[in-house]
Amino acid sequence: MKLSCFPLVLRLERPFRISREEKRACRNLFVRVEWERLVGMGEAAPSRFYGEDAEAVSEALRRAGPLIEGASPFTGETVERRLAEELPWARSARAALDVALWDLLGKVLGVPIYKLLGLEGAVPPPTSFTVGISSPDKVPRPQG
């Protein structure tokens, strides 16, 4: 299995500000896992809150490459355990690799990830949403 990654800078339409920072762009990384001519993709979104940045995640992914050599799409749990032992601090890198491995497994089997996870017809799980600090006149209004 071969691992590679490349950066992606996402420019925000408007600055996003919370108490500890203001963002005008997000620096994410795409992760690509290749196995027998198939490719699985994942995305890492580093968070300063967890002490991560794009450079640290890129370094973690570089270190993860040798750890997944010889793995297959069917050994995702073994790969995650190995990565958790060797790179416990690299949350974004491990999450991106996990998604890439699920994507690859789905392609090998010809099945979408949601079906592999038994989520067909399931209600989407609750998520969180952070509201940025702004003046009321600058907050986007719902369309339609």
mmCIF file of C-alpha atoms in Angstrom:
data_model
loop_
_atom_site.group_PDB
_atom_site.id
_atom_site.type_symbol
_atom_site.label_atom_id
_atom_site.label_comp_id
_atom_site.label_asym_id
_atom_site.label_seq_id
_atom_site.Cartn_x
_atom_site.Cartn_y
_atom_site.Cartn_z
ATOM 1 C CA MET A 1 0.000 0.000 0.000
ATOM 2 C CA LYS A 2 1.355 3.408 -0.950
ATOM 3 C CA LEU A 3 0.534 6.632 0.916
ATOM 4 C CA SER A 4 0.853 10.179 -0.363
ATOM 5 C CA CYS A 5 -0.605 13.529 0.611
ATOM 6 C CA PHE A 6 -0.917 16.997 -0.836
ATOM 7 C CA PRO A 7 -1.994 20.327 0.651
ATOM 8 C CA LEU A 8 -5.222 22.149 -0.057
ATOM 9 C CA VAL A 9 -5.819 25.768 0.957
ATOM 10 C CA LEU A 10 -9.513 26.592 1.290
ATOM 11 C CA ARG A 11 -10.103 30.353 1.178
ATOM 12 C CA LEU A 12 -13.132 31.407 3.214
ATOM 13 C CA GLU A 13 -15.742 33.744 1.715
ATOM 14 C CA ARG A 14 -15.570 35.850 4.862
ATOM 15 C CA PRO A 15 -13.288 35.749 7.909
ATOM 16 C CA PHE A 16 -14.341 33.311 10.626
ATOM 17 C CA ARG A 17 -13.650 34.691 14.096
ATOM 18 C CA ILE A 18 -13.994 33.089 17.508
ATOM 19 C CA SER A 19 -12.522 34.151 20.853
ATOM 20 C CA ARG A 20 -9.071 32.660 20.269
ATOM 21 C CA GLU A 21 -8.484 33.304 16.555
ATOM 22 C CA GLU A 22 -9.646 34.600 13.201
ATOM 23 C CA LYS A 23 -9.341 32.485 10.068
ATOM 24 C CA ARG A 24 -9.351 33.620 6.460
ATOM 25 C CA ALA A 25 -8.328 30.223 5.065
ATOM 26 C CA CYS A 26 -8.050 26.593 6.148
ATOM 27 C CA ARG A 27 -4.950 24.563 5.320
ATOM 28 C CA ASN A 28 -6.052 20.950 4.929
ATOM 29 C CA LEU A 29 -4.335 17.931 3.420
ATOM 30 C CA PHE A 30 -5.716 15.312 1.072
ATOM 31 C CA VAL A 31 -4.512 11.785 1.744
ATOM 32 C CA ARG A 32 -4.223 9.248 -1.054
ATOM 33 C CA VAL A 33 -3.807 5.513 -0.432
ATOM 34 C CA GLU A 34 -3.044 3.287 -3.435
ATOM 35 C CA TRP A 35 -3.459 -0.482 -3.539
ATOM 36 C CA GLU A 36 -3.519 -2.651 -6.668
ATOM 37 C CA ARG A 37 -4.402 0.278 -8.975
ATOM 38 C CA LEU A 38 -7.242 1.453 -6.736
ATOM 39 C CA VAL A 39 -7.151 4.723 -4.803
ATOM 40 C CA GLY A 40 -8.803 5.701 -1.529
ATOM 41 C CA MET A 41 -9.007 9.359 -0.508
ATOM 42 C CA GLY A 42 -9.256 11.056 2.874
ATOM 43 C CA GLU A 43 -8.888 14.607 4.159
ATOM 44 C CA ALA A 44 -7.090 15.929 7.226
ATOM 45 C CA ALA A 45 -8.320 19.175 8.795
ATOM 46 C CA PRO A 46 -5.655 20.121 11.372
ATOM 47 C CA SER A 47 -6.855 21.940 14.482
ATOM 48 C CA ARG A 48 -4.713 24.316 16.519
ATOM 49 C CA PHE A 49 -7.024 23.482 19.435
ATOM 50 C CA TYR A 50 -5.416 20.020 19.425
ATOM 51 C CA GLY A 51 -1.914 21.358 18.754
ATOM 52 C CA GLU A 52 -1.937 20.472 15.059
ATOM 53 C CA ASP A 53 -1.054 22.373 11.913
ATOM 54 C CA ALA A 54 -0.611 21.344 8.284
ATOM 55 C CA GLU A 55 3.142 20.826 8.702
ATOM 56 C CA ALA A 56 2.733 18.525 11.725
ATOM 57 C CA VAL A 57 0.042 16.497 9.952
ATOM 58 C CA SER A 58 2.190 16.248 6.823
ATOM 59 C CA GLU A 59 5.099 14.972 8.944
ATOM 60 C CA ALA A 60 2.817 12.449 10.678
ATOM 61 C CA LEU A 61 1.637 11.182 7.301
ATOM 62 C CA ARG A 62 5.242 10.884 6.116
ATOM 63 C CA ARG A 63 5.965 8.767 9.204
ATOM 64 C CA ALA A 64 2.782 6.725 8.640
ATOM 65 C CA GLY A 65 3.840 5.636 5.145
ATOM 66 C CA PRO A 66 6.217 2.864 6.271
ATOM 67 C CA LEU A 67 3.716 1.765 8.938
ATOM 68 C CA ILE A 68 1.097 0.836 6.336
ATOM 69 C CA GLU A 69 3.425 -0.947 3.909
ATOM 70 C CA GLY A 70 2.140 -4.461 3.317
ATOM 71 C CA ALA A 71 -1.345 -3.566 4.562
ATOM 72 C CA SER A 72 -4.486 -4.133 2.511
ATOM 73 C CA PRO A 73 -7.920 -2.500 2.524
ATOM 74 C CA PHE A 74 -9.063 -5.442 4.670
ATOM 75 C CA THR A 75 -6.646 -4.639 7.521
ATOM 76 C CA GLY A 76 -7.973 -1.194 8.479
ATOM 77 C CA GLU A 77 -8.382 -2.001 12.191
ATOM 78 C CA THR A 78 -4.838 -3.366 12.401
ATOM 79 C CA VAL A 79 -3.516 -0.264 10.635
ATOM 80 C CA GLU A 80 -5.398 2.047 13.017
ATOM 81 C CA ARG A 81 -4.063 0.221 16.089
ATOM 82 C CA ARG A 82 -0.514 0.476 14.743
ATOM 83 C CA LEU A 83 -0.944 4.182 13.977
ATOM 84 C CA ALA A 84 -2.501 4.840 17.401
ATOM 85 C CA GLU A 85 0.529 3.227 19.050
ATOM 86 C CA GLU A 86 3.153 4.965 16.907
ATOM 87 C CA LEU A 87 1.438 8.334 16.308
ATOM 88 C CA PRO A 88 -1.031 8.855 19.185
ATOM 89 C CA TRP A 89 -0.831 12.649 18.888
ATOM 90 C CA ALA A 90 -1.629 12.712 15.135
ATOM 91 C CA ARG A 91 -5.434 12.776 15.288
ATOM 92 C CA SER A 92 -6.083 14.487 11.940
ATOM 93 C CA ALA A 93 -3.592 12.304 10.080
ATOM 94 C CA ARG A 94 -5.076 9.119 11.542
ATOM 95 C CA ALA A 95 -8.640 10.244 10.783
ATOM 96 C CA ALA A 96 -7.730 11.059 7.175
ATOM 97 C CA LEU A 97 -6.046 7.678 6.751
ATOM 98 C CA ASP A 98 -9.049 5.927 8.283
ATOM 99 C CA VAL A 99 -11.396 7.578 5.775
ATOM 100 C CA ALA A 100 -9.008 6.800 2.896
ATOM 101 C CA LEU A 101 -8.921 3.129 3.932
ATOM 102 C CA TRP A 102 -12.735 2.962 4.145
ATOM 103 C CA ASP A 103 -12.939 4.646 0.727
ATOM 104 C CA LEU A 104 -10.483 2.117 -0.685
ATOM 105 C CA LEU A 105 -12.343 -0.838 0.866
ATOM 106 C CA GLY A 106 -15.603 0.431 -0.608
ATOM 107 C CA LYS A 107 -14.010 0.623 -4.046
ATOM 108 C CA VAL A 108 -12.551 -2.889 -3.735
ATOM 109 C CA LEU A 109 -15.963 -4.304 -2.814
ATOM 110 C CA GLY A 110 -18.004 -1.988 -5.050
ATOM 111 C CA VAL A 111 -20.018 -0.790 -2.046
ATOM 112 C CA PRO A 112 -20.483 2.794 -0.760
ATOM 113 C CA ILE A 113 -18.960 3.518 2.654
ATOM 114 C CA TYR A 114 -22.325 4.207 4.295
ATOM 115 C CA LYS A 115 -23.419 0.659 3.417
ATOM 116 C CA LEU A 116 -20.151 -0.824 4.720
ATOM 117 C CA LEU A 117 -20.899 0.926 8.008
ATOM 118 C CA GLY A 118 -24.501 -0.289 8.077
ATOM 119 C CA LEU A 119 -25.930 3.223 7.770
ATOM 120 C CA GLU A 120 -28.396 2.736 4.922
ATOM 121 C CA GLY A 121 -31.575 4.600 5.833
ATOM 122 C CA ALA A 122 -30.055 5.789 9.105
ATOM 123 C CA VAL A 123 -30.795 9.228 10.476
ATOM 124 C CA PRO A 124 -27.681 11.429 10.224
ATOM 125 C CA PRO A 125 -25.925 11.728 13.584
ATOM 126 C CA PRO A 126 -26.053 15.044 15.442
ATOM 127 C CA THR A 127 -23.049 17.268 14.864
ATOM 128 C CA SER A 128 -21.825 20.531 16.292
ATOM 129 C CA PHE A 129 -21.790 23.932 14.664
ATOM 130 C CA THR A 130 -19.645 26.824 15.815
ATOM 131 C CA VAL A 131 -21.094 30.288 15.404
ATOM 132 C CA GLY A 132 -18.432 32.888 14.723
ATOM 133 C CA ILE A 133 -18.227 36.283 16.397
ATOM 134 C CA SER A 134 -19.631 38.995 14.137
ATOM 135 C CA SER A 135 -21.997 41.920 14.088
ATOM 136 C CA PRO A 136 -25.649 41.113 13.273
ATOM 137 C CA ASP A 137 -25.518 43.016 9.977
ATOM 138 C CA LYS A 138 -22.640 40.800 8.736
ATOM 139 C CA VAL A 139 -24.173 37.435 9.634
ATOM 140 C CA PRO A 140 -25.406 35.593 6.513
ATOM 141 C CA ARG A 141 -29.156 35.161 6.302
ATOM 142 C CA PRO A 142 -30.784 31.903 5.173
ATOM 143 C CA GLN A 143 -31.631 31.839 1.470
ATOM 144 C CA GLY A 144 -35.042 30.916 0.099
#
